[in-house]
Short mmCIF file of C-alpha atoms in Angstrom, two decimals:
data_model
loop_
_atom_site.label_atom_id
_atom_site.label_comp_id
_atom_site.label_asym_id
_atom_site.label_seq_id
_atom_site.Cartn_x
_atom_site.Cartn_y
_atom_site.Cartn_z
CA MET A 1 117.56 30.82 67.94
CA ALA A 2 118.22 34.56 68.37
CA ARG A 3 118.94 34.04 72.09
CA PHE A 4 121.40 31.22 71.25
CA LEU A 5 123.25 33.47 68.79
CA LEU A 6 123.42 36.24 71.42
CA LEU A 7 124.94 33.84 73.94
CA VAL A 8 127.49 32.71 71.36
CA LEU A 9 128.43 36.32 70.61
CA ILE A 10 128.86 37.05 74.33
CA ALA A 11 131.11 34.01 74.72
CA VAL A 12 133.18 35.02 71.70
CA ALA A 13 133.45 38.56 73.03
CA GLY A 14 134.71 37.18 76.33
CA SER A 15 137.40 35.11 74.64
CA LEU A 16 138.45 38.08 72.53
CA TYR A 17 138.98 40.14 75.66
CA ALA A 18 141.20 37.40 77.06
CA GLU A 19 143.18 37.13 73.83
CA GLU A 20 143.55 40.86 73.29
CA VAL A 21 145.06 41.79 76.63
CA PRO A 22 147.95 44.06 75.62
CA SER A 23 151.46 43.55 76.89
CA PRO A 24 152.49 46.58 78.98
CA TRP A 25 156.14 45.60 78.86
CA SER A 26 156.89 44.85 75.23
CA GLU A 27 159.82 46.82 73.88
CA ALA A 28 157.53 48.61 71.42
CA SER A 29 155.12 49.56 74.19
CA ILE A 30 157.85 50.90 76.47
CA ALA A 31 159.50 53.04 73.76
CA GLY A 32 158.87 56.75 74.39
CA TYR A 33 156.86 56.10 77.55
CA ARG A 34 159.09 57.81 80.12
CA LEU A 35 160.07 61.48 79.82
CA PRO A 36 163.63 62.69 80.44
CA LEU A 37 164.51 63.73 83.98
CA ALA A 38 165.91 67.22 84.49
CA GLY A 39 168.93 66.00 86.45
CA LEU A 40 169.82 63.31 83.93
CA GLY A 41 169.02 64.87 80.58
CA HIS A 42 167.45 61.58 79.52
CA ALA A 43 164.77 59.17 80.68
CA PRO A 44 165.55 56.73 83.48
CA LYS A 45 166.18 53.17 82.33
CA MET A 46 163.23 50.91 83.01
CA VAL A 47 163.59 47.19 83.61
CA SER A 48 163.65 45.29 80.32
CA GLY A 49 160.66 43.31 79.11
CA ALA A 50 162.59 40.06 79.48
CA ALA A 51 163.57 40.86 83.08
CA TYR A 52 160.05 42.06 83.91
CA TYR A 53 158.37 38.90 82.64
CA ALA A 54 160.91 36.80 84.53
CA LEU A 55 159.54 38.22 87.81
CA PRO A 56 157.27 35.83 89.72
CA GLU A 57 153.56 36.49 89.32
CA VAL A 58 151.22 37.18 92.21
CA ASN A 59 147.49 36.56 92.19
CA LEU A 60 146.53 35.64 95.74
CA LYS A 61 143.17 36.40 97.29
CA THR A 62 143.17 38.89 100.14
CA TYR A 63 140.44 39.65 102.65
CA PRO A 64 138.98 42.80 104.23
CA VAL A 65 140.17 44.10 107.58
CA TYR A 66 137.33 45.17 109.88
CA THR A 67 137.12 47.43 112.88
CA PRO A 68 136.83 45.30 116.05
CA ASP A 69 133.16 46.21 116.57
CA LYS A 70 132.12 45.20 113.04
CA GLU A 71 134.33 42.15 112.53
CA PRO A 72 132.28 38.98 111.92
CA LYS A 73 132.39 36.52 114.81
CA GLY A 74 135.23 34.02 114.41
CA TYR A 75 136.63 35.89 111.40
CA LEU A 76 140.35 35.40 112.11
CA GLU A 77 139.78 31.74 112.91
CA TRP A 78 137.93 31.37 109.62
CA LEU A 79 140.81 33.02 107.77
CA GLN A 80 143.27 30.63 109.43
CA SER A 81 141.23 27.72 108.09
CA ARG A 82 141.42 28.93 104.49
CA ASP A 83 143.68 27.55 101.81
CA PRO A 84 145.47 30.04 99.53
CA GLU A 85 143.44 30.78 96.39
CA PRO A 86 143.59 33.13 93.42
CA MET A 87 142.19 36.62 93.84
CA VAL A 88 140.69 36.44 90.34
CA ASP A 89 139.99 33.40 88.16
CA ILE A 90 140.85 34.90 84.79
CA SER A 91 139.27 31.98 82.91
CA LYS A 92 135.82 33.05 84.15
CA LEU A 93 135.96 36.58 82.73
CA ARG A 94 133.54 36.76 79.80
CA THR A 95 132.17 40.29 79.42
CA ARG A 96 133.53 43.80 79.85
CA GLU A 97 131.50 44.00 83.06
CA ASP A 98 133.31 40.88 84.31
CA TRP A 99 136.67 42.46 83.56
CA ILE A 100 135.76 45.71 85.29
CA ALA A 101 134.49 43.80 88.34
CA ALA A 102 137.77 41.87 88.41
CA GLY A 103 139.64 45.16 88.21
CA ARG A 104 137.71 46.38 91.21
CA GLU A 105 138.90 43.31 93.13
CA VAL A 106 142.48 44.19 92.21
CA PHE A 107 141.91 47.83 93.21
CA TYR A 108 140.75 46.85 96.69
CA GLY A 109 142.66 43.65 97.24
CA ARG A 110 145.83 43.21 95.19
CA GLU A 111 148.43 41.40 97.31
CA LEU A 112 150.52 44.11 98.85
CA PRO A 113 154.29 44.37 98.42
CA ARG A 114 154.95 44.86 102.13
CA PHE A 115 153.18 42.33 104.36
CA SER A 116 153.79 41.45 107.98
CA GLY A 117 152.32 38.50 109.81
CA SER A 118 153.66 39.57 113.18
CA GLU A 119 151.35 39.19 116.14
CA ASP A 120 152.20 42.73 117.23
CA ASN A 121 150.93 44.24 113.99
CA LEU A 122 147.79 42.12 114.01
CA LYS A 123 147.01 43.26 117.55
CA LEU A 124 147.87 46.89 116.79
CA ILE A 125 145.39 47.20 113.96
CA ARG A 126 142.63 45.74 116.16
CA ASP A 127 143.15 48.41 118.82
CA PRO A 128 140.36 51.05 118.60
CA ARG A 129 142.72 53.69 120.02
CA VAL A 130 145.18 53.15 117.18
CA LEU A 131 142.40 53.28 114.58
CA GLU A 132 141.07 56.52 116.01
CA ALA A 133 144.52 58.09 116.11
CA TYR A 134 145.39 57.14 112.51
CA LYS A 135 141.94 58.02 111.07
CA LEU A 136 141.99 55.19 108.56
CA GLN A 137 138.95 55.39 106.31
CA THR A 138 136.17 53.02 107.29
CA THR A 139 133.07 52.04 105.34
CA LYS A 140 129.64 51.77 106.91
CA ASP A 141 130.24 48.00 107.16
CA GLY A 142 133.37 48.59 109.23
CA VAL A 143 135.89 47.74 106.48
CA LEU A 144 139.23 49.54 106.88
CA LEU A 145 140.21 50.66 103.40
CA GLY A 146 143.78 50.09 102.31
CA LEU A 147 144.39 47.24 104.76
CA ARG A 148 144.02 43.57 103.82
CA TYR A 149 144.55 40.16 105.34
CA LEU A 150 146.38 37.60 103.22
CA VAL A 151 146.50 33.82 103.49
CA ARG A 152 149.72 32.73 101.82
CA GLU A 153 149.75 29.41 103.66
CA LYS A 154 146.99 27.70 105.60
CA GLY A 155 146.94 28.62 109.26
CA LYS A 156 148.88 31.88 108.88
CA VAL A 157 147.24 35.29 108.46
CA GLU A 158 149.34 38.25 107.32
CA LEU A 159 148.50 41.95 107.40
CA GLY A 160 149.40 44.47 104.73
CA THR A 161 148.77 48.09 103.79
CA ASP A 162 148.70 50.38 100.77
CA THR A 163 146.16 49.00 98.30
CA CYS A 164 144.90 51.45 95.66
CA ALA A 165 141.89 52.05 97.92
CA MET A 166 144.13 53.41 100.67
CA CYS A 167 144.62 56.68 98.76
CA HIS A 168 142.01 56.72 96.01
CA VAL A 169 138.65 56.24 97.74
CA ARG A 170 136.68 58.98 99.49
CA VAL A 171 134.47 57.82 102.37
CA GLN A 172 131.44 60.03 102.89
CA PRO A 173 130.05 60.94 106.35
CA ASP A 174 127.39 58.21 106.00
CA GLY A 175 130.05 55.56 105.32
CA SER A 176 129.35 55.27 101.60
CA VAL A 177 132.29 55.58 99.23
CA ILE A 178 133.23 57.46 96.08
CA GLU A 179 135.81 55.49 94.13
CA GLY A 180 138.62 57.48 92.53
CA PRO A 181 139.02 60.77 94.44
CA ALA A 182 141.85 61.40 96.88
CA ASN A 183 141.51 60.23 100.46
CA VAL A 184 141.36 63.50 102.41
CA HIS A 185 140.42 61.89 105.71
CA THR A 186 143.59 59.99 106.64
CA PRO A 187 146.50 62.28 107.63
CA PHE A 188 149.25 60.29 105.91
CA GLY A 189 152.09 62.59 106.93
CA PRO A 190 151.18 62.83 110.63
CA LEU A 191 150.53 59.07 110.64
CA MET A 192 154.11 58.50 109.49
CA GLY A 193 155.29 61.09 111.99
CA ASP A 194 153.62 59.16 114.80
CA LEU A 195 155.19 55.89 113.62
CA THR A 196 158.59 57.60 113.54
CA ARG A 197 158.22 58.59 117.19
CA ARG A 198 157.08 55.07 118.09
CA TYR A 199 160.08 53.54 116.33
CA ALA A 200 162.44 55.98 118.03
CA GLY A 201 160.98 54.93 121.36
CA PHE A 202 162.14 51.36 120.71
CA GLY A 203 165.72 52.49 120.14
CA ALA A 204 168.08 53.78 117.50
CA GLN A 205 168.45 50.42 115.73
CA PHE A 206 164.68 49.97 115.46
CA LEU A 207 164.35 53.49 114.03
CA GLU A 208 167.13 52.76 111.55
CA GLU A 209 165.50 49.56 110.32
CA ARG A 210 161.88 50.79 110.19
CA ARG A 211 162.24 54.40 109.06
CA ARG A 212 165.68 55.69 108.12
CA ARG A 213 166.60 52.85 105.74
CA GLN A 214 163.26 53.10 103.93
CA MET A 215 163.54 56.88 103.69
CA ARG A 216 166.94 56.53 102.01
CA GLU A 217 165.49 54.27 99.35
CA ASP A 218 162.03 55.83 98.97
CA TYR A 219 163.31 59.40 98.66
CA ARG A 220 166.95 59.56 97.59
CA VAL A 221 167.83 60.95 94.14
CA PRO A 222 171.01 59.27 92.80
CA PHE A 223 171.77 62.03 90.29
CA LEU A 224 171.30 64.95 92.70
CA HIS A 225 174.45 66.21 94.45
CA PRO A 226 174.08 67.14 97.21
CA ASP A 227 170.83 65.30 97.79
CA PRO A 228 168.70 66.92 100.53
CA ASN A 229 166.31 63.97 100.40
CA LEU A 230 169.04 61.54 101.41
CA ALA A 231 170.26 63.92 104.10
CA SER A 232 166.76 64.12 105.58
CA ALA A 233 167.00 60.47 106.67
CA ASP A 234 169.78 61.42 109.11
CA LEU A 235 167.86 64.19 110.84
CA PRO A 236 166.94 63.74 114.52
CA ALA A 237 163.85 61.56 114.90
CA GLU A 238 161.70 64.38 116.24
CA GLU A 239 162.63 66.63 113.32
CA ILE A 240 161.71 63.89 110.86
CA ALA A 241 158.39 63.42 112.65
CA ARG A 242 157.64 67.15 112.59
CA LEU A 243 158.33 67.34 108.86
CA TYR A 244 155.84 64.53 108.33
CA ASP A 245 153.38 66.30 110.65
CA GLU A 246 153.39 69.34 108.35
CA ASN A 247 151.88 67.42 105.43
CA PRO A 248 148.31 68.68 104.90
CA LEU A 249 145.35 66.40 104.26
CA GLY A 250 145.30 65.11 100.71
CA VAL A 251 149.10 65.11 100.45
CA HIS A 252 151.32 62.03 100.69
CA PRO A 253 155.15 61.71 100.94
CA ARG A 254 155.02 58.61 98.74
CA THR A 255 157.89 56.69 97.18
CA ASN A 256 159.75 58.71 94.50
CA THR A 257 158.64 62.00 96.06
CA SER A 258 160.15 63.16 99.33
CA LEU A 259 159.73 63.95 102.99
CA LEU A 260 160.71 67.47 101.96
CA TYR A 261 158.68 67.62 98.74
CA PRO A 262 155.51 65.50 99.08
CA VAL A 263 152.79 65.46 96.44
CA LYS A 264 149.05 65.88 96.28
CA ILE A 265 147.12 62.60 95.92
CA ALA A 266 145.57 62.19 92.48
CA ASN A 267 141.89 61.90 91.58
CA LEU A 268 141.75 58.84 89.29
CA ILE A 269 138.39 59.71 87.74
CA GLY A 270 139.03 60.69 84.13
CA ILE A 271 142.70 59.69 84.16
CA GLY A 272 142.21 57.98 80.82
CA ASP A 273 141.76 61.44 79.24
CA MET A 274 145.13 62.69 80.48
CA LYS A 275 148.11 62.51 78.13
CA PHE A 276 150.67 62.46 80.95
CA PHE A 277 150.84 60.67 84.29
CA ASP A 278 151.89 62.33 87.55
CA ARG A 279 151.96 66.01 88.48
CA THR A 280 155.33 66.23 86.77
CA GLY A 281 154.36 64.32 83.63
CA THR A 282 156.80 61.47 84.24
CA ALA A 283 155.27 59.24 81.56
CA ARG A 284 152.99 59.42 78.55
CA ASN A 285 149.47 58.02 78.50
CA ARG A 286 148.99 56.91 74.89
CA SER A 287 146.95 53.73 75.36
CA ILE A 288 145.56 51.41 77.99
CA ALA A 289 148.91 49.56 77.96
CA ASP A 290 150.52 52.72 79.35
CA LEU A 291 147.92 52.87 82.13
CA MET A 292 148.52 49.18 82.88
CA ARG A 293 152.26 49.82 83.14
CA TYR A 294 151.81 52.87 85.32
CA VAL A 295 149.44 51.26 87.84
CA GLY A 296 151.60 48.14 87.85
CA SER A 297 154.73 50.13 88.63
CA ILE A 298 152.97 51.48 91.73
CA ALA A 299 151.01 48.42 92.87
CA ASP A 300 153.90 46.03 92.32
CA VAL A 301 156.64 48.53 93.16
CA SER A 302 158.23 47.42 89.87
CA ASP A 303 159.39 51.03 89.54
CA ALA A 304 161.91 50.07 92.23
CA LEU A 305 163.77 48.27 89.42
CA THR A 306 164.24 51.49 87.43
CA GLU A 307 167.80 52.80 87.03
CA TYR A 308 168.28 56.51 87.69
CA GLY A 309 171.62 57.11 86.02
CA ASP A 310 174.75 54.98 86.14
CA GLY A 311 176.75 53.25 88.82
CA PRO A 312 175.94 51.08 91.84
CA ASP A 313 173.63 53.67 93.42
CA SER A 314 171.41 54.10 90.36
CA LYS A 315 169.01 51.42 91.63
CA VAL A 316 167.24 51.43 94.96
CA ASN A 317 168.04 48.76 97.54
CA LEU A 318 165.03 46.45 97.66
CA ALA A 319 165.86 45.06 101.09
CA ASN A 320 165.92 48.56 102.55
CA MET A 321 162.45 49.12 101.08
CA GLY A 322 161.09 46.07 102.88
CA LEU A 323 161.26 43.99 99.70
CA LYS A 324 164.08 41.60 100.56
CA ASP A 325 162.31 38.80 98.70
CA GLY A 326 162.27 40.88 95.54
CA VAL A 327 159.49 42.32 93.38
CA LYS A 328 156.53 40.30 92.14
CA ARG A 329 154.36 41.28 89.23
CA THR A 330 150.63 41.29 88.73
CA PRO A 331 149.63 39.22 85.67
CA ASP A 332 148.93 41.29 82.56
CA ALA A 333 145.29 40.24 82.57
CA LEU A 334 144.78 41.63 86.07
CA LEU A 335 146.57 44.88 85.19
CA TYR A 336 144.27 45.12 82.17
CA ALA A 337 141.24 44.56 84.40
CA LEU A 338 142.50 47.18 86.87
CA ALA A 339 143.04 49.69 84.06
CA LEU A 340 139.54 49.03 82.71
CA PHE A 341 138.10 49.58 86.19
CA ILE A 342 139.97 52.87 86.62
CA GLU A 343 138.83 54.07 83.19
CA SER A 344 135.24 53.18 84.13
CA LEU A 345 135.18 55.45 87.20
CA GLN A 346 132.55 58.16 86.98
CA PRO A 347 132.32 61.49 88.84
CA PRO A 348 129.71 61.74 91.58
CA PRO A 349 126.80 64.17 91.12
CA ASN A 350 127.98 67.76 91.47
CA PRO A 351 125.95 69.60 94.11
CA LYS A 352 126.83 72.95 92.47
CA GLN A 353 124.59 73.43 89.47
CA PRO A 354 125.05 76.27 86.93
CA GLY A 355 123.21 79.50 87.64
CA VAL A 356 123.35 83.23 86.95
CA GLU A 357 126.51 83.73 89.01
CA SER A 358 128.38 80.80 87.47
CA GLU A 359 127.39 81.89 83.97
CA ARG A 360 128.93 85.28 84.68
CA GLY A 361 131.98 83.47 86.00
CA LYS A 362 132.20 81.49 82.76
CA ALA A 363 132.44 84.78 80.88
CA VAL A 364 135.23 85.90 83.27
CA PHE A 365 137.00 82.57 82.69
CA HIS A 366 137.10 83.11 78.94
CA ALA A 367 137.82 86.84 79.12
CA GLN A 368 140.87 86.14 81.29
CA GLY A 369 142.16 83.58 78.77
CA CYS A 370 141.95 80.70 81.28
CA GLY A 371 140.81 78.43 78.46
CA ASN A 372 144.20 78.65 76.78
CA CYS A 373 145.60 76.21 79.34
CA HIS A 374 142.39 74.85 80.87
CA THR A 375 140.66 74.08 77.61
CA ALA A 376 137.09 72.70 77.60
CA PRO A 377 135.73 70.07 77.74
CA LEU A 378 138.59 68.48 79.74
CA TYR A 379 139.57 71.89 81.15
CA THR A 380 143.21 71.15 80.44
CA ASN A 381 145.21 71.47 77.25
CA ASN A 382 147.00 68.26 78.28
CA ARG A 383 150.42 69.90 78.05
CA LEU A 384 153.42 70.51 80.32
CA THR A 385 154.78 73.80 81.67
CA LEU A 386 158.35 74.48 82.75
CA ALA A 387 159.21 74.37 86.44
CA LEU A 388 160.65 77.65 87.71
CA GLY A 389 164.41 77.73 87.05
CA TYR A 390 164.46 74.80 84.61
CA HIS A 391 166.24 75.48 81.32
CA PRO A 392 166.00 72.33 79.22
CA SER A 393 167.97 71.53 76.11
CA GLU A 394 166.44 72.26 72.73
CA ALA A 395 165.68 68.57 72.24
CA ILE A 396 163.73 68.36 75.50
CA ARG A 397 162.05 71.75 75.13
CA THR A 398 160.63 70.72 71.76
CA LEU A 399 159.18 67.42 72.95
CA THR A 400 155.53 66.92 72.04
CA GLY A 401 153.29 68.53 74.64
CA VAL A 402 155.82 70.94 76.17
CA MET A 403 154.94 74.64 76.62
CA ASN A 404 157.88 77.04 76.88
CA ILE A 405 156.41 78.91 79.86
CA SER A 406 156.51 78.65 83.65
CA ILE A 407 153.76 79.72 86.04
CA GLY A 408 156.20 80.10 88.93
CA THR A 409 154.94 77.50 91.42
CA ASP A 410 157.34 75.78 93.82
CA PRO A 411 159.78 73.85 91.57
CA ASN A 412 161.18 71.34 94.06
CA LEU A 413 159.01 68.33 93.16
CA ALA A 414 159.91 68.82 89.50
CA LEU A 415 163.63 69.32 90.08
CA LYS A 416 164.66 67.54 93.28
CA THR A 417 162.86 64.18 93.32
CA ARG A 418 162.90 61.02 91.21
CA LYS A 419 159.77 62.43 89.54
CA GLY A 420 161.80 65.45 88.50
CA THR A 421 161.10 65.95 84.81
CA GLY A 422 161.48 69.72 85.15
CA PHE A 423 157.84 70.07 84.12
CA TYR A 424 154.40 70.34 85.67
CA ARG A 425 151.31 68.96 83.98
CA VAL A 426 148.51 71.46 83.38
CA PRO A 427 145.82 70.03 85.69
CA SER A 428 142.25 69.46 84.65
CA LEU A 429 139.75 71.65 86.46
CA ARG A 430 137.02 69.05 86.19
CA MET A 431 135.71 68.08 89.62
CA VAL A 432 137.71 70.86 91.27
CA TRP A 433 134.77 71.06 93.70
CA LEU A 434 135.89 67.63 95.00
CA GLU A 435 139.41 68.83 95.79
CA ALA A 436 140.43 69.54 99.37
CA CYS A 437 143.68 71.22 98.32
CA LEU A 438 145.18 72.76 95.20
CA LEU A 439 148.54 72.94 93.37
CA HIS A 440 150.88 69.98 92.97
CA ASP A 441 151.96 70.10 96.62
CA GLY A 442 148.55 70.81 98.14
CA SER A 443 149.78 74.13 99.52
CA ILE A 444 146.50 75.94 98.85
CA GLY A 445 143.37 74.94 100.73
CA SER A 446 140.58 76.49 98.65
CA LEU A 447 139.72 78.35 95.45
CA GLU A 448 139.19 81.48 97.51
CA GLU A 449 142.81 81.26 98.70
CA MET A 450 144.01 80.48 95.19
CA PHE A 451 142.74 83.79 93.87
CA ASN A 452 143.55 85.84 96.96
CA PRO A 453 146.62 88.10 96.52
CA ALA A 454 147.29 87.68 100.25
CA ARG A 455 148.85 84.27 99.54
CA LEU A 456 151.84 86.06 98.02
CA GLN A 457 152.68 87.64 101.38
CA PRO A 458 155.17 86.13 103.87
CA ASP A 459 152.56 86.04 106.65
CA PHE A 460 150.11 83.89 104.65
CA ARG A 461 148.61 80.80 106.28
CA SER A 462 146.49 78.35 104.31
CA SER A 463 143.37 76.82 105.82
CA ASN A 464 144.66 73.29 105.29
CA TRP A 465 148.11 73.69 106.85
CA ALA A 466 149.10 71.98 110.07
CA PRO A 467 149.23 74.29 113.13
CA ILE A 468 153.01 73.84 113.33
CA THR A 469 153.55 75.01 109.72
CA LYS A 470 155.12 78.46 109.71
CA PRO A 471 153.48 81.26 107.70
CA HIS A 472 154.98 81.73 104.24
CA ALA A 473 154.09 82.96 100.79
CA VAL A 474 152.70 80.59 98.14
CA GLN A 475 154.01 81.92 94.86
CA GLY A 476 153.05 81.07 91.31
CA HIS A 477 149.94 80.97 89.11
CA PRO A 478 149.38 84.75 89.23
CA PHE A 479 146.36 84.54 86.93
CA GLY A 480 143.17 85.90 88.48
CA LEU A 481 144.85 87.58 91.44
CA GLU A 482 144.01 91.04 90.11
CA LEU A 483 140.31 90.37 89.61
CA ALA A 484 137.73 92.55 91.32
CA PRO A 485 136.05 90.73 94.25
CA ALA A 486 132.77 90.32 92.37
CA ASP A 487 134.48 88.82 89.32
CA ARG A 488 136.59 86.59 91.54
CA GLY A 489 133.50 85.24 93.28
CA ALA A 490 131.77 84.60 89.95
CA LEU A 491 134.82 82.78 88.56
CA ILE A 492 134.95 80.54 91.62
CA ALA A 493 131.22 79.83 91.30
CA PHE A 494 131.80 78.71 87.69
CA LEU A 495 134.78 76.51 88.53
CA ARG A 496 132.75 74.69 91.16
CA THR A 497 130.21 73.64 88.54
CA LEU A 498 132.80 71.80 86.41
#
């Protein structure tokens, strides 16, 4: 009898999960979500709930892409024999574990906005030379993370890129994976630089269609005059490629950032504890509905429907972004499952355990007042600091979570991109030992460099910069630069235990 009651309770719990999936696009949920942008003085206008829910849904199963040596025999033929089917059968989700597992499927396999079924692309990704050059992350089973095959109609196999796993999985030397941290193996900038050169080799029109048009939509800032991001699309092909080549590992010139002002890839572990999304705090994280909306805006590219100001140029051109068929949306239930999966991510074991040196560093941390901004246990106060040179109105400066101080780091991401709130989020120092680069633009390669006064000099070179990057100073965050070497070493030892 007790076992029967337990099974009934589990079934009821499963149905409650299905019924309690929040709407990420209700008017009440959207209100207050986005922060004002520095160049507008107000928040960008998001697509309305009615327009969002009018978008066609997408829930198609996708399949792993393997390296040629690990691909199962007859795999492509098997895919061609498949009928289209749902990625997740929502009706079968009963427990929280079911929902998290479904979210993992979405994380690795959500149908990608930009697919191509061309024979050229299918052959290209099966070329070992291409895979070696692009350094796409590969599991021990030979699965290429971030790439998926899709069967939209029987007999036709399409190839797509840019799942969540493309950027937010770390493959270890043994081929095992850590889910959540930034991909610091794939050189995203140089990869795009190489593609730019390839496109240029096919002619000016090919380069225009495959790179310049997308750059204009991915990077332009409608309210910025003049807009250096828009101008960058008209640079000579080799200059564009070289600018991409300068992006260090762990940094990505993603949509809404810039070729000129790329951003460090986020670690998703613990994102549920953060009160703001993005390095620049573009949106508030008040509930799981906010996380659903945020991940949906990226996975579905629904953020492409946002209006940045007024006039005909306030919206991006979907066709130029490779979305001529429009934007599709992931069902709310799958966004909920994805958000639950992301919130379930746990940090890997830290190899740096506390000791005498780190305990002394902890004392230095508190004596220097580091805890004022990097407050335990999250090691962030979850607030925003002013970008250098930003002077907001009284109404914006007094928004909840804003600190009226600047730490002097490079302000361009916060002022000259579509993520330009004029603020930078105080980062959490948890898992800093997992980071391959520091600051919002990844311009510092280690904690040792972060606290080295030499980085303020014009001849400074970071350990993670590309060889072609010219020496230059990395200003900002002056705290800890005056420490004695012994105290500096102890502080770094402590930070690596967090």
